[in-house]
Amino acid sequence: MDHITAFQEYEQSALEAIVAAADAAALENVRIEFLGKKKGRLKDLQAVVGKVSAEERPVVGKAFNEVKMRVSTAFDARKKEVERPKTALSSLDITLPGTPVKLGKRHPLTQTMEDFKDIIGRFGFTVADGPEIEDEYHNFNALNIPDDHPARDPLDNFYLSAASYATGGLPDNPRLLRSQTSTVQIRMMEKEKPPIRIVSLGRVYRPDTIDATHSCMFHQMEGLMVGDDVTMAQLKTVLQLFATTYLGQDVQIRFRPSFFPFTEPSVEVDMGWGDDWLEIGGAGMIDPNVLKAVGYNPDEVSGFAFGLGIERFCMRRHQITDIRRFYENDVRFLSQF
Ligand code: FA5
């Protein structure tokens, strides 16, 4: 075998063995085989060099040294690699350019609810919470809604006890997804003594037919104020101030006579610009029967309550024409707010 072929074979198998050595022990075996001074492949190569003629020797010797140098350099580099501690960071190249991450945004309805809490908080209302899974007592009975009231129809509510209907009976006080945030009025009055001034914002559920202005899950803000001498005039002032702060000075609030079992008198609340009116909620003075049900004396305290549709305010403020946009999770829509 001539010396050139021997050099090439040596270098190629040495470099392959160095790259393949997975740890320090394997690499040490490679060193002994290819770079060991006493025996091994390097010694064999030296023997090849010793056999060339005296004239050729300087050139061949130089080539031998170069091959040895390349193999030694590759060995040293691999040694550093296998000795480096194996941490997660060692595989992280901090010199690479960063990947731009698009920052997310809060959902427009979440933003609206934050704005609402901020505005109504300035009028002295604190925020209360209530469960979304309610019992029939808090969703209906305590709100003076009689057993035969159409609002209790199983087809108009999301009851969680469907099996009981199939067997012809309901358990006592069955549970349902709350159909209004008015349930929180009751839970607050059960816990606290007057004066009370709270709002509660959250999801409510009704099997309404879904269209541009109705969803089967939507959000309401309930308001409740109870004290010695709470009046309907205060109710209207709070709603008017709230609406103008959120939507601008040109919005008007209008009360239309209506009926809710838990308020007397009751009104539908509209907001409008000129002749253009939009229903946004219901309100009224708390019915004496409700005050009695929570242990208050209707001769001593009075109160008002209101329930506003949050989607309708947000849609008006941002000129959103279809309520379904809120729930489609289309980032092109959501990222505009
Ligand atoms: C109520 O829910 C009463 N609890 C309001 C109330 C509270 C009256 C306190 C008196 C005292 P109503 O069913 O009208 O009322 O709903 C109130 C508002 O919720 C509506 O004006 C509307 O803005 C919104 N809303 C009702 N149904 C839907 C729906 N399917 N999708 C979106 N918004 C709705």
mmCIF file of N, CA and C in Angstrom, residues 105-109 111 325-337:
data_model
loop_
_atom_site.group_PDB
_atom_site.id
_atom_site.type_symbol
_atom_site.label_atom_id
_atom_site.label_comp_id
_atom_site.label_asym_id
_atom_site.label_seq_id
_atom_site.Cartn_x
_atom_site.Cartn_y
_atom_site.Cartn_z
ATOM 1 N N LYS A 105 -54.398 39.797 23.237
ATOM 2 C CA LYS A 105 -55.183 40.894 23.803
ATOM 3 C C LYS A 105 -56.330 40.314 24.593
ATOM 4 N N ARG A 106 -56.867 41.130 25.488
ATOM 5 C CA ARG A 106 -58.044 40.660 26.204
ATOM 6 C C ARG A 106 -59.254 40.726 25.271
ATOM 7 N N HIS A 107 -60.182 39.792 25.448
ATOM 8 C CA HIS A 107 -61.389 39.738 24.630
ATOM 9 C C HIS A 107 -62.177 41.045 24.803
ATOM 10 N N PRO A 108 -62.817 41.539 23.715
ATOM 11 C CA PRO A 108 -63.550 42.819 23.841
ATOM 12 C C PRO A 108 -64.580 42.816 24.974
ATOM 13 N N LEU A 109 -65.214 41.657 25.230
ATOM 14 C CA LEU A 109 -66.206 41.635 26.328
ATOM 15 C C LEU A 109 -65.505 41.735 27.686
ATOM 16 N N GLN A 111 -62.716 43.351 28.159
ATOM 17 C CA GLN A 111 -62.362 44.776 28.255
ATOM 18 C C GLN A 111 -63.570 45.597 28.688
ATOM 19 N N ARG A 325 -70.131 37.362 16.477
ATOM 20 C CA ARG A 325 -68.693 37.634 16.287
ATOM 21 C C ARG A 325 -67.904 37.427 17.579
ATOM 22 N N PHE A 326 -68.546 37.727 18.728
ATOM 23 C CA PHE A 326 -67.841 37.611 20.015
ATOM 24 C C PHE A 326 -67.412 36.186 20.317
ATOM 25 N N TYR A 327 -68.141 35.224 19.745
ATOM 26 C CA TYR A 327 -67.933 33.837 20.172
ATOM 27 C C TYR A 327 -67.328 32.954 19.089
ATOM 28 N N GLU A 328 -66.898 33.562 17.983
ATOM 29 C CA GLU A 328 -66.348 32.752 16.894
ATOM 30 C C GLU A 328 -64.841 32.544 16.993
ATOM 31 N N ASN A 329 -64.199 33.264 17.907
ATOM 32 C CA ASN A 329 -62.744 33.144 18.085
ATOM 33 C C ASN A 329 -61.957 33.439 16.811
ATOM 34 N N ASP A 330 -62.433 34.397 16.045
ATOM 35 C CA ASP A 330 -61.711 34.790 14.832
ATOM 36 C C ASP A 330 -60.720 35.889 15.224
ATOM 37 N N VAL A 331 -59.431 35.535 15.136
ATOM 38 C CA VAL A 331 -58.402 36.461 15.610
ATOM 39 C C VAL A 331 -58.414 37.768 14.814
ATOM 40 N N ARG A 332 -58.819 37.690 13.532
ATOM 41 C CA ARG A 332 -58.872 38.926 12.723
ATOM 42 C C ARG A 332 -59.877 39.903 13.306
ATOM 43 N N PHE A 333 -60.974 39.368 13.870
ATOM 44 C CA PHE A 333 -61.967 40.224 14.518
ATOM 45 C C PHE A 333 -61.456 40.688 15.886
ATOM 46 N N LEU A 334 -61.010 39.716 16.687
ATOM 47 C CA LEU A 334 -60.656 40.018 18.090
ATOM 48 C C LEU A 334 -59.471 40.974 18.195
ATOM 49 N N SER A 335 -58.538 40.895 17.235
ATOM 50 C CA SER A 335 -57.329 41.712 17.382
ATOM 51 C C SER A 335 -57.571 43.190 17.096
ATOM 52 N N GLN A 336 -58.812 43.528 16.680
ATOM 53 C CA GLN A 336 -59.093 44.946 16.384
ATOM 54 C C GLN A 336 -59.398 45.773 17.623
ATOM 55 N N PHE A 337 -59.544 45.101 18.781
ATOM 56 C CA PHE A 337 -59.991 45.861 19.965
ATOM 57 C C PHE A 337 -58.878 46.076 20.972
#
